[in-house]
mmCIF file of C-alpha atoms in Angstrom:
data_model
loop_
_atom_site.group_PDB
_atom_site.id
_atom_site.type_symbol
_atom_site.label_atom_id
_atom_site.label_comp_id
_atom_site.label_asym_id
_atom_site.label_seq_id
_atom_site.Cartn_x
_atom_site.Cartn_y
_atom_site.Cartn_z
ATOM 1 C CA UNK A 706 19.916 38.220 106.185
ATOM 2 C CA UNK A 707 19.253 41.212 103.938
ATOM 3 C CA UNK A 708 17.116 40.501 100.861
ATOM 4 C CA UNK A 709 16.869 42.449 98.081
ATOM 5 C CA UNK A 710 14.462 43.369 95.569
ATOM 6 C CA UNK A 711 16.387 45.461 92.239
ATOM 7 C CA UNK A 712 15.758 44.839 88.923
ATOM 8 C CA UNK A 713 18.100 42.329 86.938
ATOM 9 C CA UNK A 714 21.835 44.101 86.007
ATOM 10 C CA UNK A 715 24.794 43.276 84.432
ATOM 11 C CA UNK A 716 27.781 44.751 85.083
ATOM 12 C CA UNK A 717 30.486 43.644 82.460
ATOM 13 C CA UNK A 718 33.871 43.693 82.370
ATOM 14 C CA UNK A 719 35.282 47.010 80.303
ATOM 15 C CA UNK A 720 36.753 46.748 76.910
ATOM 16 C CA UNK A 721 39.996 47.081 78.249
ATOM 17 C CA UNK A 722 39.895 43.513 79.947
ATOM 18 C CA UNK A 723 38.777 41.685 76.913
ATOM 19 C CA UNK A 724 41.323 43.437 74.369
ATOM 20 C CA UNK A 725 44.144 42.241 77.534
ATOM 21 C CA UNK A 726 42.891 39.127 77.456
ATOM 22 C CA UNK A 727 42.285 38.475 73.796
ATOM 23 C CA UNK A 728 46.059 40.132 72.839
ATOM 24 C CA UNK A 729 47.845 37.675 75.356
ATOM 25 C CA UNK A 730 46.328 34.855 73.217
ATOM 26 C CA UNK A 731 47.198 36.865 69.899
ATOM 27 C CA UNK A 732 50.869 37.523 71.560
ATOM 28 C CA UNK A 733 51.061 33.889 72.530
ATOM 29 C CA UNK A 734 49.702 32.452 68.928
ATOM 30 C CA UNK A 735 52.182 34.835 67.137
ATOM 31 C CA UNK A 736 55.262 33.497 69.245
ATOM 32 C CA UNK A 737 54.258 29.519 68.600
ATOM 33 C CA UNK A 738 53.646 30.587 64.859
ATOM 34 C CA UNK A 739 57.035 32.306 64.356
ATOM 35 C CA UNK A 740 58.691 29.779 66.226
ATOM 36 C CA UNK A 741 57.292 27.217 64.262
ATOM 37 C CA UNK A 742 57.863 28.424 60.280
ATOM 38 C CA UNK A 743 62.011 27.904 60.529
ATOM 39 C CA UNK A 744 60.649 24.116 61.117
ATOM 40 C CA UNK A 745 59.224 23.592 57.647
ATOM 41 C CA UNK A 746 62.412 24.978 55.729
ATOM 42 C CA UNK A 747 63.096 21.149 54.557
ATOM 43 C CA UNK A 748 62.005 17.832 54.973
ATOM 44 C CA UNK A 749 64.261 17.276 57.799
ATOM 45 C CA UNK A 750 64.088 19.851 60.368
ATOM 46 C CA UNK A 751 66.487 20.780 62.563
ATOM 47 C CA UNK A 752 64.404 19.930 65.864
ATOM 48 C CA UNK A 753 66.864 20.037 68.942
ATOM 49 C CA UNK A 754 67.232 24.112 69.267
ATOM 50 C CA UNK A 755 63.296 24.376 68.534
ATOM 51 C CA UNK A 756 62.507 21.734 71.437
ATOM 52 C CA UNK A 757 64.636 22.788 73.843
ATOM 53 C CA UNK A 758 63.206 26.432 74.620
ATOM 54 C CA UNK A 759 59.910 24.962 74.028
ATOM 55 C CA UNK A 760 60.755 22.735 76.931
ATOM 56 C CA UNK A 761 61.725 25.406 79.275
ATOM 57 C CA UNK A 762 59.086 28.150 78.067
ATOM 58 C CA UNK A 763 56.076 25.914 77.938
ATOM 59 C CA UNK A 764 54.720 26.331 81.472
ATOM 60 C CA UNK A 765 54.878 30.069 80.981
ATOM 61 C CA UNK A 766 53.289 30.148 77.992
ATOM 62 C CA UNK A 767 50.705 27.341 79.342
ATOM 63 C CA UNK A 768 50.150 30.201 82.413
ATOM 64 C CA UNK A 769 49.420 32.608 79.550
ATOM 65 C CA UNK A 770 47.094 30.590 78.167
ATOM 66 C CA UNK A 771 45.158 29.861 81.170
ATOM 67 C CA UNK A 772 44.823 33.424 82.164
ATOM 68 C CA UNK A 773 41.684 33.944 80.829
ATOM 69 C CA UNK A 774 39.769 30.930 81.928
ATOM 70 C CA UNK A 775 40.153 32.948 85.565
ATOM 71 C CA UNK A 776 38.746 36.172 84.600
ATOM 72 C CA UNK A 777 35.566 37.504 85.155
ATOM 73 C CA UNK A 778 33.718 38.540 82.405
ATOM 74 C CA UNK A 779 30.114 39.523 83.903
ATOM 75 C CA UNK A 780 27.881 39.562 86.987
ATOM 76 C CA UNK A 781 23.892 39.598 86.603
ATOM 77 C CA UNK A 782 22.227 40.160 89.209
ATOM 78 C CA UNK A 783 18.790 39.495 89.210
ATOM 79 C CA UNK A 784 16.799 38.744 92.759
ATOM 80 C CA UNK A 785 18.207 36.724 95.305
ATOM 81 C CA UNK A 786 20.854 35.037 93.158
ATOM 82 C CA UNK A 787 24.365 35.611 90.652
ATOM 83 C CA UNK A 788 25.072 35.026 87.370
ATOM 84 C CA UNK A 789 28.642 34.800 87.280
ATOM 85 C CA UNK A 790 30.615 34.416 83.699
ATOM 86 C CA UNK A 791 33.922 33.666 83.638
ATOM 87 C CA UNK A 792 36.538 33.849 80.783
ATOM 88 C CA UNK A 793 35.859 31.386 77.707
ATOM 89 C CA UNK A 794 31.848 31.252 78.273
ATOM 90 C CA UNK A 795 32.087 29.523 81.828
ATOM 91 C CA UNK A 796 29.104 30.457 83.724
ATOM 92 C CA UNK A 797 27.875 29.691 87.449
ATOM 93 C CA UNK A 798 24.679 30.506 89.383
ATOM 94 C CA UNK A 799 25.175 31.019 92.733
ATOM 95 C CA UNK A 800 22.528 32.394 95.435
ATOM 96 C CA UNK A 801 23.210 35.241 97.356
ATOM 97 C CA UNK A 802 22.904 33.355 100.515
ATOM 98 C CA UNK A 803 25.568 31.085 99.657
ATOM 99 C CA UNK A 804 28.452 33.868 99.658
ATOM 100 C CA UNK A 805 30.524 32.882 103.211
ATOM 101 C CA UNK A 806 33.246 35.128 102.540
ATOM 102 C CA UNK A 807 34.530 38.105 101.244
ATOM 103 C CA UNK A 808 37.768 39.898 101.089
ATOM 104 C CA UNK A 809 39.042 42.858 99.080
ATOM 105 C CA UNK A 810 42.862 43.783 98.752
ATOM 106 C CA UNK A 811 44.782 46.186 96.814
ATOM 107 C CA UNK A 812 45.766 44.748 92.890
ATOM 108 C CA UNK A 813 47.374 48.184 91.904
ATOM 109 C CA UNK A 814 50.077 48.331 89.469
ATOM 110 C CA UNK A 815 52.491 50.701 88.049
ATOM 111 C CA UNK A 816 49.559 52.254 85.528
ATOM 112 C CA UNK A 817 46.875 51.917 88.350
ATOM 113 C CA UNK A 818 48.302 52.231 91.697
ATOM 114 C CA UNK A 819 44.983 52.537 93.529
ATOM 115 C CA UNK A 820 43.179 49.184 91.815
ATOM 116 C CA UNK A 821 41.409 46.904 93.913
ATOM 117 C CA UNK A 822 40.516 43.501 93.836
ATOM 118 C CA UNK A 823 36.993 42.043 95.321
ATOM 119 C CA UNK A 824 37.017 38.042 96.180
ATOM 120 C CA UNK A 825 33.855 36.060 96.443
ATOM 121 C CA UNK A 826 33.654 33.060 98.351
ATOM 122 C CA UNK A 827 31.215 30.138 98.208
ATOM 123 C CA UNK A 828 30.772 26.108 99.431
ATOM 124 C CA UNK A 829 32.079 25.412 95.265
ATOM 125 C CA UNK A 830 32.828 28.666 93.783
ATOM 126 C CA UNK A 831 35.059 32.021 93.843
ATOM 127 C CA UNK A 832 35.163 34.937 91.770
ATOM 128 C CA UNK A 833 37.210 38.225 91.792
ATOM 129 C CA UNK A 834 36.334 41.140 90.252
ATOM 130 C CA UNK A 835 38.911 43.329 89.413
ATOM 131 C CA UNK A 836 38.013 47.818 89.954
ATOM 132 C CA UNK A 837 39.688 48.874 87.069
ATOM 133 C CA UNK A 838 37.549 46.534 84.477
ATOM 134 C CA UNK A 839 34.428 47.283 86.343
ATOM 135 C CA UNK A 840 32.570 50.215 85.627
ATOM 136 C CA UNK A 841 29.900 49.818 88.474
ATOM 137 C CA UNK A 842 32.684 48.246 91.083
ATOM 138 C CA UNK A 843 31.526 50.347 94.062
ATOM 139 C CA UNK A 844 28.033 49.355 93.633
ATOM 140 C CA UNK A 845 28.200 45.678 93.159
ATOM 141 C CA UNK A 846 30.830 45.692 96.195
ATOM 142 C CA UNK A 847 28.351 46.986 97.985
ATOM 143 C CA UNK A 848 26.005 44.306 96.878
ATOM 144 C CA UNK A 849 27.830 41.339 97.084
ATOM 145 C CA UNK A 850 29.959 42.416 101.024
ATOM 146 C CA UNK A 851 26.013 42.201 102.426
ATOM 147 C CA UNK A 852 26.654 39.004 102.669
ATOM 148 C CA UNK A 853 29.351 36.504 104.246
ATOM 149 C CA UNK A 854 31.826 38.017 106.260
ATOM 150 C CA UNK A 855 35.030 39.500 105.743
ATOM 151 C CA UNK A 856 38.219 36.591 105.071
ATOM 152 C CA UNK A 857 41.635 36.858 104.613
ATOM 153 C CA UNK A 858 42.309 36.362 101.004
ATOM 154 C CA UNK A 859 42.962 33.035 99.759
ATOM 155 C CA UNK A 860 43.539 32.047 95.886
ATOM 156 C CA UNK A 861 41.329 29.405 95.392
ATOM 157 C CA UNK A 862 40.099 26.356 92.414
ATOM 158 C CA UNK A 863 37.090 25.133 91.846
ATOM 159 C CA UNK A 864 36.414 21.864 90.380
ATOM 160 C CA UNK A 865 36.302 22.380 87.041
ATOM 161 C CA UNK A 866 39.555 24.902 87.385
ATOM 162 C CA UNK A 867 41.028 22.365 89.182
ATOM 163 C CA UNK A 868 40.879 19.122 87.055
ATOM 164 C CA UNK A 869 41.447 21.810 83.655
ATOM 165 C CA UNK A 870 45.003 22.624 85.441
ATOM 166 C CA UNK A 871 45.668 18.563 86.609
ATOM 167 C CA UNK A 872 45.116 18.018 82.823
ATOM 168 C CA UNK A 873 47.800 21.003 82.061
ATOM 169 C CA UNK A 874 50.628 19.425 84.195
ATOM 170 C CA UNK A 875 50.119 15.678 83.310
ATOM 171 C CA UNK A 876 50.251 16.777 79.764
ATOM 172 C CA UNK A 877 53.393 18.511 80.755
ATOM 173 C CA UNK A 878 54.756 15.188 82.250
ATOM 174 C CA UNK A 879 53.709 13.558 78.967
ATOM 175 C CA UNK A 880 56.091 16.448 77.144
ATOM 176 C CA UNK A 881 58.640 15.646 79.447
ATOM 177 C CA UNK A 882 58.555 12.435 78.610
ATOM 178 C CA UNK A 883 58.610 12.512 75.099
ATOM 179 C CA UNK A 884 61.833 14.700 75.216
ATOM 180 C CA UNK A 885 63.006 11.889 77.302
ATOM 181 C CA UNK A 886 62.090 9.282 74.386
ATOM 182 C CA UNK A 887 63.573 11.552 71.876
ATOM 183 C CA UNK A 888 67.318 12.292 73.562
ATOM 184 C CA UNK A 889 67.492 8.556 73.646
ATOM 185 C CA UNK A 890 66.085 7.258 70.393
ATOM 186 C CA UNK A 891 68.236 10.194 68.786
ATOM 187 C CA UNK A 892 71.388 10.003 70.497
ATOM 188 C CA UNK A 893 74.490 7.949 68.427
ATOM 189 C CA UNK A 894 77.438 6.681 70.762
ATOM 190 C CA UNK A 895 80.149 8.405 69.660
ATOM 191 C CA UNK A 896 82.402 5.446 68.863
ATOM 192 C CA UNK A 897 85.574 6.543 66.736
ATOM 193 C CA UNK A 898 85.317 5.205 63.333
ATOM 194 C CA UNK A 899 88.446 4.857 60.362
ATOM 195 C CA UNK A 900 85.846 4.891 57.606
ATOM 196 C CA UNK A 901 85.904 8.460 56.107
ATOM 197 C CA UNK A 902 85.809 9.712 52.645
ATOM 198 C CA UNK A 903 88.022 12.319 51.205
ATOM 199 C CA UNK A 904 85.505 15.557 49.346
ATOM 200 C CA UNK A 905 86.644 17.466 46.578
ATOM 201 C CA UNK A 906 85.051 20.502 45.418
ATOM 202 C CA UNK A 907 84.810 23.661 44.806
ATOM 203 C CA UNK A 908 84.461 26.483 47.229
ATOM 204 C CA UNK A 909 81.355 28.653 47.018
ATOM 205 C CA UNK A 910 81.600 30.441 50.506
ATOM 206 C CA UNK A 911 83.801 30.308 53.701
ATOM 207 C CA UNK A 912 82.150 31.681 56.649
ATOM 208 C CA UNK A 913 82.786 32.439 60.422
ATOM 209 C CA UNK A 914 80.077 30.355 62.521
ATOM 210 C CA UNK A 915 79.327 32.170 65.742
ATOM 211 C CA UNK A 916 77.348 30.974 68.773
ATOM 212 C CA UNK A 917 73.868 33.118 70.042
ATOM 213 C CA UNK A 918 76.471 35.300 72.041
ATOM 214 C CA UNK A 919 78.483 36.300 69.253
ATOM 215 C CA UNK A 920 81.848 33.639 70.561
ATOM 216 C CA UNK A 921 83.684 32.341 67.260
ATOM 217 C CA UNK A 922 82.639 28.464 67.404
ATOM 218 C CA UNK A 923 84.988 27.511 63.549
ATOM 219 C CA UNK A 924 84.348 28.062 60.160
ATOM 220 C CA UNK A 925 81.881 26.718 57.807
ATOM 221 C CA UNK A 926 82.207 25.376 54.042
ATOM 222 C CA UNK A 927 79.480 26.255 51.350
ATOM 223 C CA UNK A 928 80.437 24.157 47.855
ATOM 224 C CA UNK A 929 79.260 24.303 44.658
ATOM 225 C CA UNK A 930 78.553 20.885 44.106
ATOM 226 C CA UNK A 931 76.770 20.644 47.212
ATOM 227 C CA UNK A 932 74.639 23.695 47.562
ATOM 228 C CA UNK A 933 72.149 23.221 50.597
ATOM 229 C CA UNK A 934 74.793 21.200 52.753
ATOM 230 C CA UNK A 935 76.956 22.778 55.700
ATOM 231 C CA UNK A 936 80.270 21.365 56.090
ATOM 232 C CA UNK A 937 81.569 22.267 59.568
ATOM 233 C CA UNK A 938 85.312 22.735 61.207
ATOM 234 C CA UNK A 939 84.620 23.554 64.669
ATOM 235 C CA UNK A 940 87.685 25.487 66.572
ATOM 236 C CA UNK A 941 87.424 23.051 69.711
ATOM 237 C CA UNK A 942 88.342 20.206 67.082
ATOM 238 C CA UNK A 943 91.213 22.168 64.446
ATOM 239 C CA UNK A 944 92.114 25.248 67.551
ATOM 240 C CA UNK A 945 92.165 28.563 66.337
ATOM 241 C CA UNK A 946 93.821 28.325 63.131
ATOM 242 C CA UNK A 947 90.457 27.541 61.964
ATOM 243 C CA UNK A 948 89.312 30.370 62.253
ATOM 244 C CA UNK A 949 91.543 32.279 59.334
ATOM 245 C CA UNK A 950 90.528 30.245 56.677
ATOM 246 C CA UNK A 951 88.098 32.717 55.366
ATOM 247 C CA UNK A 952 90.871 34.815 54.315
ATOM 248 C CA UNK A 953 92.951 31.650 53.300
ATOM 249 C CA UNK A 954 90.628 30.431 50.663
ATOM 250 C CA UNK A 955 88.500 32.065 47.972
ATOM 251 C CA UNK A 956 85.603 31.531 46.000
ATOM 252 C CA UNK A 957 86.084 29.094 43.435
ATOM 253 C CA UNK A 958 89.105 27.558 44.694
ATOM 254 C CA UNK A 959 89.767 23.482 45.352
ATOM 255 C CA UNK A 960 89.071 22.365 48.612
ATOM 256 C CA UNK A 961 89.401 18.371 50.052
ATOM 257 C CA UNK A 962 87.081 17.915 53.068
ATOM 258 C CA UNK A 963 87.875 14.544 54.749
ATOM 259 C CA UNK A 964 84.085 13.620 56.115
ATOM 260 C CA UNK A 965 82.461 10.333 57.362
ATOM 261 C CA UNK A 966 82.201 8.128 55.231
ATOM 262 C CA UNK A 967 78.347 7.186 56.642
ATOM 263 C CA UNK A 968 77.725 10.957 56.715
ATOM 264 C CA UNK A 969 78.765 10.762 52.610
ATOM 265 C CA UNK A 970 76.342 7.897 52.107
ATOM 266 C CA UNK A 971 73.518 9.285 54.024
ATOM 267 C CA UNK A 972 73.485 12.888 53.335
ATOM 268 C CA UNK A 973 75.406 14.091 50.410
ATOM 269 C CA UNK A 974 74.309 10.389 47.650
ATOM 270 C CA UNK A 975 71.277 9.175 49.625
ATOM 271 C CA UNK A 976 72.459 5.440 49.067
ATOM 272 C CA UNK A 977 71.715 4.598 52.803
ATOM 273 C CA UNK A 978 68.926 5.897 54.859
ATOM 274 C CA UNK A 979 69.305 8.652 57.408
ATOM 275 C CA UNK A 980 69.140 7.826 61.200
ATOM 276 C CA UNK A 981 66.782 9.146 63.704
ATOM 277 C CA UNK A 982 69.407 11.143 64.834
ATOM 278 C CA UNK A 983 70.211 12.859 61.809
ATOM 279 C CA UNK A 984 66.632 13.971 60.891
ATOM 280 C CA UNK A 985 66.119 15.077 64.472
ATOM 281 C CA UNK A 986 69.290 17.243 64.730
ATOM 282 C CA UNK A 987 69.816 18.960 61.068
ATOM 283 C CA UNK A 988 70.887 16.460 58.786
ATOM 284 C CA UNK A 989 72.424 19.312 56.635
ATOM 285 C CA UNK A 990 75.459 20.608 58.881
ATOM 286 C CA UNK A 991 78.094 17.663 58.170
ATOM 287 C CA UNK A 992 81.462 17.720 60.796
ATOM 288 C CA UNK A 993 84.830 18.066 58.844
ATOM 289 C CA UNK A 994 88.236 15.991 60.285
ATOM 290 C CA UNK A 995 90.552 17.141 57.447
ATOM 291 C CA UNK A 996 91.085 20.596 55.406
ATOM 292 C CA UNK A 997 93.351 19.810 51.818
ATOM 293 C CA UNK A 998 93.812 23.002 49.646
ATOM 294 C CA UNK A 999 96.660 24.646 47.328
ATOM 295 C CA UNK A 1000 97.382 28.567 48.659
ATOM 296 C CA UNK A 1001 99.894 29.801 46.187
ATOM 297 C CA UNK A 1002 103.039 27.572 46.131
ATOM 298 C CA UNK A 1003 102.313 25.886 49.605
ATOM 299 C CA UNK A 1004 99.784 23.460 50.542
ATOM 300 C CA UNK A 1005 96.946 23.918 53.487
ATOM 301 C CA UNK A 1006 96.306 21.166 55.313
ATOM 302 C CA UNK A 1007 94.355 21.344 59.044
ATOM 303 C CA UNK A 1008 93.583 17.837 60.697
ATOM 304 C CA UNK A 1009 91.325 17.840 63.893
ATOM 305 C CA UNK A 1010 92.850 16.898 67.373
ATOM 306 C CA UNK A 1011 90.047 13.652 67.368
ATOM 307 C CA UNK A 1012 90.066 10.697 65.295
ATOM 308 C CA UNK A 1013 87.051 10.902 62.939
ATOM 309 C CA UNK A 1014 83.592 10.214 64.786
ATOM 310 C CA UNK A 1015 80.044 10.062 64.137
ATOM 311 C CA UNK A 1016 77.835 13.264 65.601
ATOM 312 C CA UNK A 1017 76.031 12.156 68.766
ATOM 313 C CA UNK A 1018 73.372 14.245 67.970
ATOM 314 C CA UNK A 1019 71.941 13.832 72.043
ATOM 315 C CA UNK A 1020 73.825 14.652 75.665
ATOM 316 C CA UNK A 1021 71.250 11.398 77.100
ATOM 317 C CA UNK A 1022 72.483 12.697 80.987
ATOM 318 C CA UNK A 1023 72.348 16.714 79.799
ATOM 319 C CA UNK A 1024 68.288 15.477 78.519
ATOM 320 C CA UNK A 1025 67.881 13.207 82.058
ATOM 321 C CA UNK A 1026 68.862 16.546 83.898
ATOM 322 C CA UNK A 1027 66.782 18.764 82.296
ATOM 323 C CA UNK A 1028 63.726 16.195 82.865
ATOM 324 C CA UNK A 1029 63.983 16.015 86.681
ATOM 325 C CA UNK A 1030 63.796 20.000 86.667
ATOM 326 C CA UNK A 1031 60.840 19.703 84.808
ATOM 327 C CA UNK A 1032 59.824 16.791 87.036
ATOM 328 C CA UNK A 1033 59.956 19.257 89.679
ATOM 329 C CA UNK A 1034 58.323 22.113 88.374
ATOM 330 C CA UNK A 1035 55.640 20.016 87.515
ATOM 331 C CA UNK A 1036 55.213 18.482 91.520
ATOM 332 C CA UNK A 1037 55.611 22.453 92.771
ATOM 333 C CA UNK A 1038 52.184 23.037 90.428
ATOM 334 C CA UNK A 1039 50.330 20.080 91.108
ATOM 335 C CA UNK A 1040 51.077 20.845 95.092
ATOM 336 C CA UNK A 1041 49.773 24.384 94.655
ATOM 337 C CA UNK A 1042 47.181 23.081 92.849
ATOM 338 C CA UNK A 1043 45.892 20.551 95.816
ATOM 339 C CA UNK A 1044 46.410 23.233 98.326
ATOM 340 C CA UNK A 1045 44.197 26.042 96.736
ATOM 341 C CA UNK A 1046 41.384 23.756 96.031
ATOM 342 C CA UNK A 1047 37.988 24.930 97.868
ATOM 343 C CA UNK A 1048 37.749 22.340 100.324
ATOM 344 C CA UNK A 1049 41.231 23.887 101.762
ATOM 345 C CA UNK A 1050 40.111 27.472 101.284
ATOM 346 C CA UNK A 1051 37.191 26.758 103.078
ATOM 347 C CA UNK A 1052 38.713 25.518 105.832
ATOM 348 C CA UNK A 1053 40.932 28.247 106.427
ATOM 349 C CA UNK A 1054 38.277 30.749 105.873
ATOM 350 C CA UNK A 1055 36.163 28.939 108.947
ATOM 351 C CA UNK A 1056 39.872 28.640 110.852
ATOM 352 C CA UNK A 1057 39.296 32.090 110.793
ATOM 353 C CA UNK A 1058 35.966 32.932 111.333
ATOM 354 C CA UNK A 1059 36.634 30.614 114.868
ATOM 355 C CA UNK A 1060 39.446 32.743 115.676
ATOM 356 C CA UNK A 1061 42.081 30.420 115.255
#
């Protein structure tokens, strides 16, 4: 075994890493935070659209997250042993005789074609050490290969890396769950119901609603008397004829909106208490069965295609669904997870060395 005698050095990561690292988690903070401000508009917010891409985006922004805790911040050498610092203050002392492996492999990009990557392998520990955020790469490769021998490159966990990512995906599970809890607790069966009460008011604004893809999805009522409420005639309940009624009706003019008559006592006169469902899913946006109002000498009057029925709020089987693809994403990382512990890499790495 080579030993050698240099003074102590550090060789840290460049600038460049650390403002990569450190504007992922600025990137990542400004997405929750602007995702999160529509949510305190009012006491009640409207949950389901927020939770939804939360559901499917949260293991990539989890993976964001974690970035850093794998990065290598610094390596001091000083005498026969490493000084390793990892991202988030980690830091591991390992002796230069303990290095088994080695492996280096191209890490280029689009920016840096050329970029390396350097892997260090111990009994507990790895480390890679990326060319273009090391200054003095070439002469802490040629440290650190004088020992070990050369390995294929395998990913690998320690213990600490591996128990912090077994806590990520049972919290996921525990998310998963919840949603579970909430498409249930939420959802309303969607029984039909003769109790409805007949609106009249005044119009303040008729408006086109449109889905995220620009589609035509029916029109929706602004009154007077009822400023921060939504009163909604889809087209898949009234058919297209919905959709003219902004240039039907004006401002100002009449208008009798047949709504539930729980959605009446809830919402618009607050003598009974809202349901879970309708603080989960925006207890503002009311459905409308019936559309009264004088144009000229003839009289407008739209009724929808359903008898009158309560909002169901939840899809229970759509949620279900949606959970078992989670379910599975969440196996697919915890099996990764098992197979790129040490113990594995290590035996592949003496697989190797044997010739097998």
């Amino acid at each position: 075994m080579i030993a050698l005698s240099v003074p102590p050095r550090t060789y840290h990561m460049k600038r460049t890493g650390y403002l990569f690292t450190y504007l992922l988690l600025l990137t990542v903070a400004g997405i929750v935070v602007l995702f999160l401000m529509p949510l305190s508009a009012h006491p009640f917010p409207n949950l389901l659209p927020a939770i939804k891409p939360l559901g499917f985006f949260l293991p990539l922004l989890a993976s964001l997250v974690l970035y850093p805790v794998f990065i290598t911040v610094s390596v001091t050498v000083s005498g026969d042993d490493l000084l390793i610092r990892k991202g988030f203050g980690q830091r591991t002392r390992i002796r230069f005789d303990d290095i088994l492996g080695y492996n280096e492999q191209a890490a280029g990009s689009k920016w840096a074609p050329e970029k390396k990557q350097l892997t260090i392998y111990t009994q507990t520990e790895w480390f890679s050490i990326l060319e273009t955020h090391f200054t003095g790469y070439a002469d802490l490769k040629e440290r650190l290969t004088q020992y070990g021998k050369p390995v294929p490159f395998r990913q690998g966990l320690n213990r600490g890396e591996t128990r912090l990512l077994r806590g990520f995906v049972l919290g996921y599970v525990a998310f998963i769950a919840g949603l579970v809890w909430l498409g249930y607790a939420a959802y309303t069966p969607a029984t039909p119901s003769h109790k409805t009460h007949r609106l009249q008011a005044t119009i303040d604004e008729v408006r086109i609603i449109k889905s995220g893809k620009g589609r035509p999805l029916g029109a929706a009522f602004r009154l007077n008397e009822y400023p921060q409420f939504s009163f909604r005639a889809t087209k898949k309940e009234f058919g297209d004829e919905v959709l003219s009624l902004p240039d039907q009706l004006r401002t100002g003019q009449t208008v009798q909106l047949t709504i539930m008559e729980q959605d009446f006592a809830r919402k618009l006169t607050g003598t009974d208490a809202l349901s879970f469902g309708d603080k989960f899913d925006d207890f503002t946006q009311i459905n409308v069965f019936r559309i009264e109002a004088a144009i000229n000498d003839s009289r407008l009057a739209l009724t929808a295609n359903t008898p009158p029925h309560a909002d169901t709020h939840t899809r229970p089987v759509l949620w279900v669904l949606g959970a078992v693809a989670g379910l599975l994403i969440a196996w697919t990382c915890w099996v990764w997870i098992d197979r790129h512990q040490m113990r594995q890499i290590l035996l592949r790495i003496n697989q190797s060395a044997s010739g097998n």
